[in-house]
Amino acid sequence: MKRCLRTAAVTAALAIVSLAAEAQWDPWPTPNVPRNPDGMPDLEGPTPRTADGRPDFTGVWERMQGVNGGGAESREPGAEPPPQPPGTPPLATFFDIGANIEGGPPFTEWARQVREERMANNMKDNPDAHCLPMGHMQFHLHPQPRKIVQTKDLIVILYEANGGVRQIFLDGRPLPGPDALPWWYGYSVGRWEGDELVVTTTGLRDDVWLDVFGSPLTSSGKIVERFRRPVFGRMEIDVTIEDPKAYTKPFTVRVNHQILLDSELIEFVCQENEKSTAYFDR
């Protein structure tokens, strides 16, 4: 448990460093922000839209905190999970994707053993601890921000954490076949269902970590993300995980993000003078 707490402490420290370093760019106002009569940003204002009428996810986003944000609150093992908004998927938390799922994720016996082994090893093989690309859920829930750049045919997500980059193609191309070279982030294509962007990802590597505790995802896995921007300042993502090797049935969790105004990502080069690996191997 002490080592688990060390992992959490180092993660928190990275988040603090990120916040302290945001002043590297002089503040530059985010354009087209709706305002209240007092001049303050109206985060409940209307959803921005592209020229063709689609919701525009462009902007810098950060994971929301608190119970309704699916954020960073932690609880003692065995404690009751926080109440969820009615009619919504359970919220994913940074430390445990299944913390708010009754009974936990539907692990297969193999996946349960993998997760327990990773935890017993102090999560030292977590890609985040080795400056390697993280799994989708770790990125969604990471405390460092991410920037979305949206065009008609392509969405690019730039993650400050570990300098991650994802491409989501909206140009109608199909997903590659089963012989595709496995990628850290897989292959992602999106389509619009009304105001909801539905993104399907396959072609993942066989050693993905879904959360800090090592819940696995394999090359047989598929991720479906449903992005919504119901108001100007909030983005909701319902993430469905399907992997017959790791889970007995598909399950869905929700991640909430909030807009980060007048800010930019900072340069994050994890490998430069990296010394944390030796710390975790103690």
PDB file of C-alpha atoms in Angstrom:
ATOM      1  CA  MET A   1       0.000   0.000   0.000  1.00  0.00           C
ATOM      2  CA  LYS A   2       2.859   2.371   0.791  1.00  0.00           C
ATOM      3  CA  ARG A   3       4.222   1.901  -2.707  1.00  0.00           C
ATOM      4  CA  CYS A   4       0.783   2.481  -4.210  1.00  0.00           C
ATOM      5  CA  LEU A   5       0.613   5.763  -2.344  1.00  0.00           C
ATOM      6  CA  ARG A   6       4.066   6.677  -3.674  1.00  0.00           C
ATOM      7  CA  THR A   7       2.786   6.160  -7.203  1.00  0.00           C
ATOM      8  CA  ALA A   8      -0.173   8.427  -6.518  1.00  0.00           C
ATOM      9  CA  ALA A   9       2.087  11.028  -4.943  1.00  0.00           C
ATOM     10  CA  VAL A  10       4.411  11.134  -7.948  1.00  0.00           C
ATOM     11  CA  THR A  11       1.411  11.470 -10.275  1.00  0.00           C
ATOM     12  CA  ALA A  12       0.088  14.354  -8.206  1.00  0.00           C
ATOM     13  CA  ALA A  13       3.502  15.991  -8.233  1.00  0.00           C
ATOM     14  CA  LEU A  14       3.608  15.848 -12.035  1.00  0.00           C
ATOM     15  CA  ALA A  15       0.220  17.544 -12.155  1.00  0.00           C
ATOM     16  CA  ILE A  16       1.417  20.308  -9.830  1.00  0.00           C
ATOM     17  CA  VAL A  17       4.533  20.874 -11.936  1.00  0.00           C
ATOM     18  CA  SER A  18       2.323  21.143 -15.016  1.00  0.00           C
ATOM     19  CA  LEU A  19       0.116  23.765 -13.396  1.00  0.00           C
ATOM     20  CA  ALA A  20       3.086  25.781 -12.214  1.00  0.00           C
ATOM     21  CA  ALA A  21       4.632  25.776 -15.673  1.00  0.00           C
ATOM     22  CA  GLU A  22       1.603  27.101 -17.565  1.00  0.00           C
ATOM     23  CA  ALA A  23       3.010  30.636 -17.448  1.00  0.00           C
ATOM     24  CA  GLN A  24       5.584  29.777 -20.131  1.00  0.00           C
ATOM     25  CA  TRP A  25       3.205  31.370 -22.650  1.00  0.00           C
ATOM     26  CA  ASP A  26       1.872  34.803 -21.785  1.00  0.00           C
ATOM     27  CA  PRO A  27      -1.897  34.514 -21.327  1.00  0.00           C
ATOM     28  CA  TRP A  28      -3.708  34.820 -24.645  1.00  0.00           C
ATOM     29  CA  PRO A  29      -7.484  35.063 -24.641  1.00  0.00           C
ATOM     30  CA  THR A  30      -9.455  32.145 -26.035  1.00  0.00           C
ATOM     31  CA  PRO A  31     -11.550  33.510 -28.931  1.00  0.00           C
ATOM     32  CA  ASN A  32     -15.340  33.443 -29.171  1.00  0.00           C
ATOM     33  CA  VAL A  33     -16.023  32.754 -25.497  1.00  0.00           C
ATOM     34  CA  PRO A  34     -19.651  33.489 -24.514  1.00  0.00           C
ATOM     35  CA  ARG A  35     -19.882  35.996 -21.684  1.00  0.00           C
ATOM     36  CA  ASN A  36     -22.304  36.712 -18.860  1.00  0.00           C
ATOM     37  CA  PRO A  37     -23.498  40.298 -18.325  1.00  0.00           C
ATOM     38  CA  ASP A  38     -20.692  40.766 -15.792  1.00  0.00           C
ATOM     39  CA  GLY A  39     -18.112  39.858 -18.444  1.00  0.00           C
ATOM     40  CA  MET A  40     -17.230  36.480 -16.935  1.00  0.00           C
ATOM     41  CA  PRO A  41     -17.118  33.400 -19.224  1.00  0.00           C
ATOM     42  CA  ASP A  42     -20.490  31.704 -19.571  1.00  0.00           C
ATOM     43  CA  LEU A  43     -19.488  28.052 -19.387  1.00  0.00           C
ATOM     44  CA  GLU A  44     -23.147  27.042 -19.708  1.00  0.00           C
ATOM     45  CA  GLY A  45     -23.403  29.006 -22.938  1.00  0.00           C
ATOM     46  CA  PRO A  46     -24.230  27.539 -26.349  1.00  0.00           C
ATOM     47  CA  THR A  47     -22.115  24.814 -27.919  1.00  0.00           C
ATOM     48  CA  PRO A  48     -19.713  26.159 -30.562  1.00  0.00           C
ATOM     49  CA  ARG A  49     -20.336  24.787 -34.040  1.00  0.00           C
ATOM     50  CA  THR A  50     -18.314  24.353 -37.202  1.00  0.00           C
ATOM     51  CA  ALA A  51     -19.244  25.836 -40.553  1.00  0.00           C
ATOM     52  CA  ASP A  52     -21.207  22.676 -41.415  1.00  0.00           C
ATOM     53  CA  GLY A  53     -23.175  22.813 -38.146  1.00  0.00           C
ATOM     54  CA  ARG A  54     -21.331  20.098 -36.191  1.00  0.00           C
ATOM     55  CA  PRO A  55     -20.378  20.580 -32.533  1.00  0.00           C
ATOM     56  CA  ASP A  56     -16.833  21.953 -32.412  1.00  0.00           C
ATOM     57  CA  PHE A  57     -14.614  20.219 -29.846  1.00  0.00           C
ATOM     58  CA  THR A  58     -11.636  22.469 -30.604  1.00  0.00           C
ATOM     59  CA  GLY A  59      -9.939  23.757 -27.458  1.00  0.00           C
ATOM     60  CA  VAL A  60      -7.796  22.883 -24.463  1.00  0.00           C
ATOM     61  CA  TRP A  61      -9.554  20.556 -22.030  1.00  0.00           C
ATOM     62  CA  GLU A  62      -8.868  19.165 -18.583  1.00  0.00           C
ATOM     63  CA  ARG A  63     -10.429  16.389 -16.555  1.00  0.00           C
ATOM     64  CA  MET A  64     -13.213  17.628 -14.290  1.00  0.00           C
ATOM     65  CA  GLN A  65     -12.832  17.178 -10.556  1.00  0.00           C
ATOM     66  CA  GLY A  66     -15.413  15.997  -8.055  1.00  0.00           C
ATOM     67  CA  VAL A  67     -18.106  13.342  -7.947  1.00  0.00           C
ATOM     68  CA  ASN A  68     -20.047  14.624 -10.933  1.00  0.00           C
ATOM     69  CA  GLY A  69     -16.859  15.245 -12.840  1.00  0.00           C
ATOM     70  CA  GLY A  70     -15.451  11.744 -12.691  1.00  0.00           C
ATOM     71  CA  GLY A  71     -12.365  13.273 -11.196  1.00  0.00           C
ATOM     72  CA  ALA A  72      -9.616  12.519  -8.775  1.00  0.00           C
ATOM     73  CA  GLU A  73     -11.390  11.787  -5.539  1.00  0.00           C
ATOM     74  CA  SER A  74     -10.169   8.577  -3.890  1.00  0.00           C
ATOM     75  CA  ARG A  75     -11.809   6.375  -1.288  1.00  0.00           C
ATOM     76  CA  GLU A  76     -10.745   3.659   1.079  1.00  0.00           C
ATOM     77  CA  PRO A  77     -10.975   0.053  -0.170  1.00  0.00           C
ATOM     78  CA  GLY A  78     -14.446  -1.305   0.521  1.00  0.00           C
ATOM     79  CA  ALA A  79     -16.017   2.140   0.952  1.00  0.00           C
ATOM     80  CA  GLU A  80     -19.294   2.880  -0.778  1.00  0.00           C
ATOM     81  CA  PRO A  81     -18.866   4.555  -4.175  1.00  0.00           C
ATOM     82  CA  PRO A  82     -20.176   8.110  -4.537  1.00  0.00           C
ATOM     83  CA  PRO A  83     -23.702   8.493  -5.912  1.00  0.00           C
ATOM     84  CA  GLN A  84     -23.982   8.764  -9.671  1.00  0.00           C
ATOM     85  CA  PRO A  85     -26.294  11.004 -11.680  1.00  0.00           C
ATOM     86  CA  PRO A  86     -29.361   8.930 -12.597  1.00  0.00           C
ATOM     87  CA  GLY A  87     -29.493   7.386 -16.042  1.00  0.00           C
ATOM     88  CA  THR A  88     -25.790   7.799 -16.850  1.00  0.00           C
ATOM     89  CA  PRO A  89     -22.895   5.336 -17.108  1.00  0.00           C
ATOM     90  CA  PRO A  90     -20.711   5.014 -14.017  1.00  0.00           C
ATOM     91  CA  LEU A  91     -17.948   7.591 -13.776  1.00  0.00           C
ATOM     92  CA  ALA A  92     -14.379   6.488 -14.350  1.00  0.00           C
ATOM     93  CA  THR A  93     -11.778   7.743 -11.878  1.00  0.00           C
ATOM     94  CA  PHE A  94      -8.083   8.357 -12.405  1.00  0.00           C
ATOM     95  CA  PHE A  95      -6.970   5.615 -10.033  1.00  0.00           C
ATOM     96  CA  ASP A  96      -9.436   2.892 -11.007  1.00  0.00           C
ATOM     97  CA  ILE A  97     -11.567   2.666 -14.135  1.00  0.00           C
ATOM     98  CA  GLY A  98     -14.037   0.434 -12.310  1.00  0.00           C
ATOM     99  CA  ALA A  99     -14.240   2.240  -8.964  1.00  0.00           C
ATOM    100  CA  ASN A 100     -17.867   3.231  -9.556  1.00  0.00           C
ATOM    101  CA  ILE A 101     -18.970   0.049 -11.320  1.00  0.00           C
ATOM    102  CA  GLU A 102     -20.943  -2.175  -9.009  1.00  0.00           C
ATOM    103  CA  GLY A 103     -18.815  -5.279  -8.505  1.00  0.00           C
ATOM    104  CA  GLY A 104     -15.984  -3.750 -10.561  1.00  0.00           C
ATOM    105  CA  PRO A 105     -15.241  -4.341 -14.253  1.00  0.00           C
ATOM    106  CA  PRO A 106     -16.364  -7.750 -15.561  1.00  0.00           C
ATOM    107  CA  PHE A 107     -12.861  -9.243 -15.643  1.00  0.00           C
ATOM    108  CA  THR A 108     -12.161 -12.655 -17.046  1.00  0.00           C
ATOM    109  CA  GLU A 109     -10.079 -14.769 -14.688  1.00  0.00           C
ATOM    110  CA  TRP A 110      -7.011 -14.127 -16.848  1.00  0.00           C
ATOM    111  CA  ALA A 111      -7.489 -10.356 -16.728  1.00  0.00           C
ATOM    112  CA  ARG A 112      -8.047 -10.387 -12.983  1.00  0.00           C
ATOM    113  CA  GLN A 113      -4.761 -12.218 -12.478  1.00  0.00           C
ATOM    114  CA  VAL A 114      -2.929  -9.790 -14.780  1.00  0.00           C
ATOM    115  CA  ARG A 115      -4.275  -6.821 -12.841  1.00  0.00           C
ATOM    116  CA  GLU A 116      -3.360  -8.355  -9.502  1.00  0.00           C
ATOM    117  CA  GLU A 117       0.173  -9.122 -10.717  1.00  0.00           C
ATOM    118  CA  ARG A 118       0.620  -5.561 -11.970  1.00  0.00           C
ATOM    119  CA  MET A 119      -0.554  -4.175  -8.651  1.00  0.00           C
ATOM    120  CA  ALA A 120       1.705  -6.564  -6.717  1.00  0.00           C
ATOM    121  CA  ASN A 121       4.641  -5.226  -8.765  1.00  0.00           C
ATOM    122  CA  ASN A 122       3.878  -1.681  -7.619  1.00  0.00           C
ATOM    123  CA  MET A 123       2.491  -0.904 -11.100  1.00  0.00           C
ATOM    124  CA  LYS A 124       6.119  -0.391 -12.142  1.00  0.00           C
ATOM    125  CA  ASP A 125       5.403  -1.478 -15.735  1.00  0.00           C
ATOM    126  CA  ASN A 126       2.755   1.199 -16.236  1.00  0.00           C
ATOM    127  CA  PRO A 127       3.636   2.909 -19.562  1.00  0.00           C
ATOM    128  CA  ASP A 128       3.219   6.305 -17.879  1.00  0.00           C
ATOM    129  CA  ALA A 129       6.103   5.453 -15.532  1.00  0.00           C
ATOM    130  CA  HIS A 130       8.376   4.631 -18.491  1.00  0.00           C
ATOM    131  CA  CYS A 131       7.618   7.639 -20.706  1.00  0.00           C
ATOM    132  CA  LEU A 132       5.684   5.399 -23.119  1.00  0.00           C
ATOM    133  CA  PRO A 133       2.289   6.054 -24.744  1.00  0.00           C
ATOM    134  CA  MET A 134      -0.588   5.442 -22.379  1.00  0.00           C
ATOM    135  CA  GLY A 135      -3.883   3.706 -23.037  1.00  0.00           C
ATOM    136  CA  HIS A 136      -6.966   5.731 -23.985  1.00  0.00           C
ATOM    137  CA  MET A 137      -8.516   5.675 -20.534  1.00  0.00           C
ATOM    138  CA  GLN A 138      -5.318   6.769 -18.809  1.00  0.00           C
ATOM    139  CA  PHE A 139      -5.130   9.683 -21.232  1.00  0.00           C
ATOM    140  CA  HIS A 140      -8.814  10.566 -20.762  1.00  0.00           C
ATOM    141  CA  LEU A 141      -8.358  10.652 -16.990  1.00  0.00           C
ATOM    142  CA  HIS A 142      -4.872  12.092 -16.746  1.00  0.00           C
ATOM    143  CA  PRO A 143      -4.622  15.359 -14.754  1.00  0.00           C
ATOM    144  CA  GLN A 144      -2.538  17.045 -17.458  1.00  0.00           C
ATOM    145  CA  PRO A 145      -4.587  18.806 -20.156  1.00  0.00           C
ATOM    146  CA  ARG A 146      -5.163  17.874 -23.773  1.00  0.00           C
ATOM    147  CA  LYS A 147      -5.825  19.986 -26.876  1.00  0.00           C
ATOM    148  CA  ILE A 148      -8.319  19.033 -29.572  1.00  0.00           C
ATOM    149  CA  VAL A 149      -7.870  20.347 -33.114  1.00  0.00           C
ATOM    150  CA  GLN A 150     -10.929  19.649 -35.280  1.00  0.00           C
ATOM    151  CA  THR A 151     -11.270  19.809 -39.050  1.00  0.00           C
ATOM    152  CA  LYS A 152     -13.962  18.406 -41.320  1.00  0.00           C
ATOM    153  CA  ASP A 153     -12.085  15.173 -42.039  1.00  0.00           C
ATOM    154  CA  LEU A 154      -9.734  14.806 -39.086  1.00  0.00           C
ATOM    155  CA  ILE A 155      -9.563  15.385 -35.342  1.00  0.00           C
ATOM    156  CA  VAL A 156      -6.162  15.470 -33.665  1.00  0.00           C
ATOM    157  CA  ILE A 157      -5.843  15.167 -29.880  1.00  0.00           C
ATOM    158  CA  LEU A 158      -2.579  16.437 -28.417  1.00  0.00           C
ATOM    159  CA  TYR A 159      -1.986  15.176 -24.893  1.00  0.00           C
ATOM    160  CA  GLU A 160       0.422  17.120 -22.717  1.00  0.00           C
ATOM    161  CA  ALA A 161       1.170  13.936 -20.776  1.00  0.00           C
ATOM    162  CA  ASN A 162       4.066  12.084 -22.441  1.00  0.00           C
ATOM    163  CA  GLY A 163       3.542  14.177 -25.582  1.00  0.00           C
ATOM    164  CA  GLY A 164       0.816  11.805 -26.808  1.00  0.00           C
ATOM    165  CA  VAL A 165      -0.885  12.300 -30.194  1.00  0.00           C
ATOM    166  CA  ARG A 166      -4.069  10.666 -31.476  1.00  0.00           C
ATOM    167  CA  GLN A 167      -5.649  10.949 -34.920  1.00  0.00           C
ATOM    168  CA  ILE A 168      -9.363  10.354 -35.482  1.00  0.00           C
ATOM    169  CA  PHE A 169     -10.273  10.150 -39.165  1.00  0.00           C
ATOM    170  CA  LEU A 170     -13.688  11.479 -40.228  1.00  0.00           C
ATOM    171  CA  ASP A 171     -13.194  11.101 -43.989  1.00  0.00           C
ATOM    172  CA  GLY A 172     -15.152   7.863 -44.348  1.00  0.00           C
ATOM    173  CA  ARG A 173     -12.215   5.455 -44.470  1.00  0.00           C
ATOM    174  CA  PRO A 174     -12.817   2.006 -42.933  1.00  0.00           C
ATOM    175  CA  LEU A 175     -10.827   0.580 -40.067  1.00  0.00           C
ATOM    176  CA  PRO A 176      -7.886  -1.589 -41.184  1.00  0.00           C
ATOM    177  CA  GLY A 177      -8.225  -5.353 -41.166  1.00  0.00           C
ATOM    178  CA  PRO A 178      -6.995  -7.822 -38.557  1.00  0.00           C
ATOM    179  CA  ASP A 179      -3.531  -7.983 -40.133  1.00  0.00           C
ATOM    180  CA  ALA A 180      -2.814  -4.306 -39.327  1.00  0.00           C
ATOM    181  CA  LEU A 181       0.350  -3.594 -37.366  1.00  0.00           C
ATOM    182  CA  PRO A 182      -0.729  -3.104 -33.724  1.00  0.00           C
ATOM    183  CA  TRP A 183      -0.346   0.476 -32.512  1.00  0.00           C
ATOM    184  CA  TRP A 184      -0.156   1.993 -29.041  1.00  0.00           C
ATOM    185  CA  TYR A 185      -3.223   4.139 -29.766  1.00  0.00           C
ATOM    186  CA  GLY A 186      -4.797   1.800 -32.277  1.00  0.00           C
ATOM    187  CA  TYR A 187      -6.602   3.047 -35.401  1.00  0.00           C
ATOM    188  CA  SER A 188      -9.532   5.418 -34.879  1.00  0.00           C
ATOM    189  CA  VAL A 189     -12.356   6.415 -37.229  1.00  0.00           C
ATOM    190  CA  GLY A 190     -15.319   8.613 -36.353  1.00  0.00           C
ATOM    191  CA  ARG A 191     -18.817   9.285 -37.595  1.00  0.00           C
ATOM    192  CA  TRP A 192     -21.539  11.700 -36.574  1.00  0.00           C
ATOM    193  CA  GLU A 193     -24.837  10.606 -35.054  1.00  0.00           C
ATOM    194  CA  GLY A 194     -26.619  13.932 -34.783  1.00  0.00           C
ATOM    195  CA  ASP A 195     -24.569  16.038 -32.367  1.00  0.00           C
ATOM    196  CA  GLU A 196     -22.698  13.008 -31.034  1.00  0.00           C
ATOM    197  CA  LEU A 197     -19.289  12.025 -32.394  1.00  0.00           C
ATOM    198  CA  VAL A 198     -18.885   8.237 -32.307  1.00  0.00           C
ATOM    199  CA  VAL A 199     -15.273   7.045 -32.495  1.00  0.00           C
ATOM    200  CA  THR A 200     -14.335   3.377 -32.925  1.00  0.00           C
ATOM    201  CA  THR A 201     -10.782   2.186 -32.251  1.00  0.00           C
ATOM    202  CA  THR A 202      -9.240  -1.206 -33.026  1.00  0.00           C
ATOM    203  CA  GLY A 203      -5.764  -2.503 -33.862  1.00  0.00           C
ATOM    204  CA  LEU A 204      -4.344  -2.001 -30.368  1.00  0.00           C
ATOM    205  CA  ARG A 205      -1.238  -3.542 -28.901  1.00  0.00           C
ATOM    206  CA  ASP A 206      -1.582  -6.562 -26.629  1.00  0.00           C
ATOM    207  CA  ASP A 207      -0.310  -4.872 -23.459  1.00  0.00           C
ATOM    208  CA  VAL A 208      -2.512  -1.808 -22.953  1.00  0.00           C
ATOM    209  CA  TRP A 209      -3.160  -0.472 -19.428  1.00  0.00           C
ATOM    210  CA  LEU A 210      -6.661   0.940 -19.000  1.00  0.00           C
ATOM    211  CA  ASP A 211      -5.924   2.500 -15.615  1.00  0.00           C
ATOM    212  CA  VAL A 212      -3.127   3.039 -13.118  1.00  0.00           C
ATOM    213  CA  PHE A 213      -3.875  -0.312 -11.469  1.00  0.00           C
ATOM    214  CA  GLY A 214      -3.266  -2.217 -14.703  1.00  0.00           C
ATOM    215  CA  SER A 215      -6.711  -3.278 -15.887  1.00  0.00           C
ATOM    216  CA  PRO A 216      -5.729  -4.865 -19.218  1.00  0.00           C
ATOM    217  CA  LEU A 217      -6.801  -4.430 -22.809  1.00  0.00           C
ATOM    218  CA  THR A 218      -5.519  -6.755 -25.521  1.00  0.00           C
ATOM    219  CA  SER A 219      -5.173  -6.791 -29.285  1.00  0.00           C
ATOM    220  CA  SER A 220      -8.673  -8.313 -29.500  1.00  0.00           C
ATOM    221  CA  GLY A 221     -10.123  -5.218 -27.826  1.00  0.00           C
ATOM    222  CA  LYS A 222     -12.324  -2.504 -29.283  1.00  0.00           C
ATOM    223  CA  ILE A 223     -13.031   0.934 -27.831  1.00  0.00           C
ATOM    224  CA  VAL A 224     -16.089   3.011 -28.757  1.00  0.00           C
ATOM    225  CA  GLU A 225     -16.080   6.621 -27.541  1.00  0.00           C
ATOM    226  CA  ARG A 226     -19.126   8.887 -27.749  1.00  0.00           C
ATOM    227  CA  PHE A 227     -18.114  12.549 -27.541  1.00  0.00           C
ATOM    228  CA  ARG A 228     -20.667  15.246 -26.685  1.00  0.00           C
ATOM    229  CA  ARG A 229     -20.316  18.956 -25.968  1.00  0.00           C
ATOM    230  CA  PRO A 230     -23.702  19.812 -24.407  1.00  0.00           C
ATOM    231  CA  VAL A 231     -22.651  23.356 -23.456  1.00  0.00           C
ATOM    232  CA  PHE A 232     -19.687  25.603 -24.165  1.00  0.00           C
ATOM    233  CA  GLY A 233     -17.617  24.616 -21.132  1.00  0.00           C
ATOM    234  CA  ARG A 234     -18.173  20.873 -20.795  1.00  0.00           C
ATOM    235  CA  MET A 235     -17.398  17.733 -22.794  1.00  0.00           C
ATOM    236  CA  GLU A 236     -18.788  14.289 -21.982  1.00  0.00           C
ATOM    237  CA  ILE A 237     -17.255  11.066 -23.269  1.00  0.00           C
ATOM    238  CA  ASP A 238     -18.958   7.701 -22.807  1.00  0.00           C
ATOM    239  CA  VAL A 239     -16.339   4.993 -23.344  1.00  0.00           C
ATOM    240  CA  THR A 240     -17.374   1.400 -24.074  1.00  0.00           C
ATOM    241  CA  ILE A 241     -14.699  -1.273 -23.635  1.00  0.00           C
ATOM    242  CA  GLU A 242     -15.107  -4.578 -25.437  1.00  0.00           C
ATOM    243  CA  ASP A 243     -12.462  -7.288 -25.201  1.00  0.00           C
ATOM    244  CA  PRO A 244     -13.514 -10.965 -24.948  1.00  0.00           C
ATOM    245  CA  LYS A 245     -10.085 -11.970 -23.669  1.00  0.00           C
ATOM    246  CA  ALA A 246     -10.106  -9.509 -20.779  1.00  0.00           C
ATOM    247  CA  TYR A 247     -13.797  -8.914 -19.993  1.00  0.00           C
ATOM    248  CA  THR A 248     -16.800 -11.202 -19.910  1.00  0.00           C
ATOM    249  CA  LYS A 249     -19.008  -8.511 -21.448  1.00  0.00           C
ATOM    250  CA  PRO A 250     -18.688  -4.942 -22.759  1.00  0.00           C
ATOM    251  CA  PHE A 251     -18.957  -2.160 -20.184  1.00  0.00           C
ATOM    252  CA  THR A 252     -19.262   1.615 -20.382  1.00  0.00           C
ATOM    253  CA  VAL A 253     -17.889   4.415 -18.210  1.00  0.00           C
ATOM    254  CA  ARG A 254     -18.220   8.193 -18.481  1.00  0.00           C
ATOM    255  CA  VAL A 255     -15.473  10.797 -18.421  1.00  0.00           C
ATOM    256  CA  ASN A 256     -16.230  14.515 -18.057  1.00  0.00           C
ATOM    257  CA  HIS A 257     -13.923  17.323 -19.146  1.00  0.00           C
ATOM    258  CA  GLN A 258     -14.078  21.080 -18.783  1.00  0.00           C
ATOM    259  CA  ILE A 259     -12.705  23.770 -21.078  1.00  0.00           C
ATOM    260  CA  LEU A 260      -9.424  25.376 -20.023  1.00  0.00           C
ATOM    261  CA  LEU A 261      -9.498  28.998 -21.152  1.00  0.00           C
ATOM    262  CA  ASP A 262      -6.618  31.318 -22.007  1.00  0.00           C
ATOM    263  CA  SER A 263      -4.107  28.460 -21.747  1.00  0.00           C
ATOM    264  CA  GLU A 264      -1.854  26.323 -23.910  1.00  0.00           C
ATOM    265  CA  LEU A 265      -0.108  22.989 -23.494  1.00  0.00           C
ATOM    266  CA  ILE A 266       3.468  23.015 -22.311  1.00  0.00           C
ATOM    267  CA  GLU A 267       6.299  21.010 -23.819  1.00  0.00           C
ATOM    268  CA  PHE A 268       6.514  17.629 -22.100  1.00  0.00           C
ATOM    269  CA  VAL A 269       9.570  15.501 -22.898  1.00  0.00           C
ATOM    270  CA  CYS A 270       9.397  12.620 -20.465  1.00  0.00           C
ATOM    271  CA  GLN A 271      12.656  10.918 -21.418  1.00  0.00           C
ATOM    272  CA  GLU A 272      14.852  13.942 -20.781  1.00  0.00           C
ATOM    273  CA  ASN A 273      16.816  13.254 -17.576  1.00  0.00           C
ATOM    274  CA  GLU A 274      14.209  10.634 -16.606  1.00  0.00           C
ATOM    275  CA  LYS A 275      15.116   9.002 -13.284  1.00  0.00           C
ATOM    276  CA  SER A 276      11.803   7.818 -11.856  1.00  0.00           C
ATOM    277  CA  THR A 277      12.132   4.245 -13.166  1.00  0.00           C
ATOM    278  CA  ALA A 278      14.926   3.463 -10.712  1.00  0.00           C
ATOM    279  CA  TYR A 279      12.797   4.932  -7.923  1.00  0.00           C
ATOM    280  CA  PHE A 280       9.888   2.576  -8.649  1.00  0.00           C
ATOM    281  CA  ASP A 281      12.180  -0.463  -8.896  1.00  0.00           C
ATOM    282  CA  ARG A 282      13.282  -0.097  -5.296  1.00  0.00           C
TER     283      ARG A 282
END
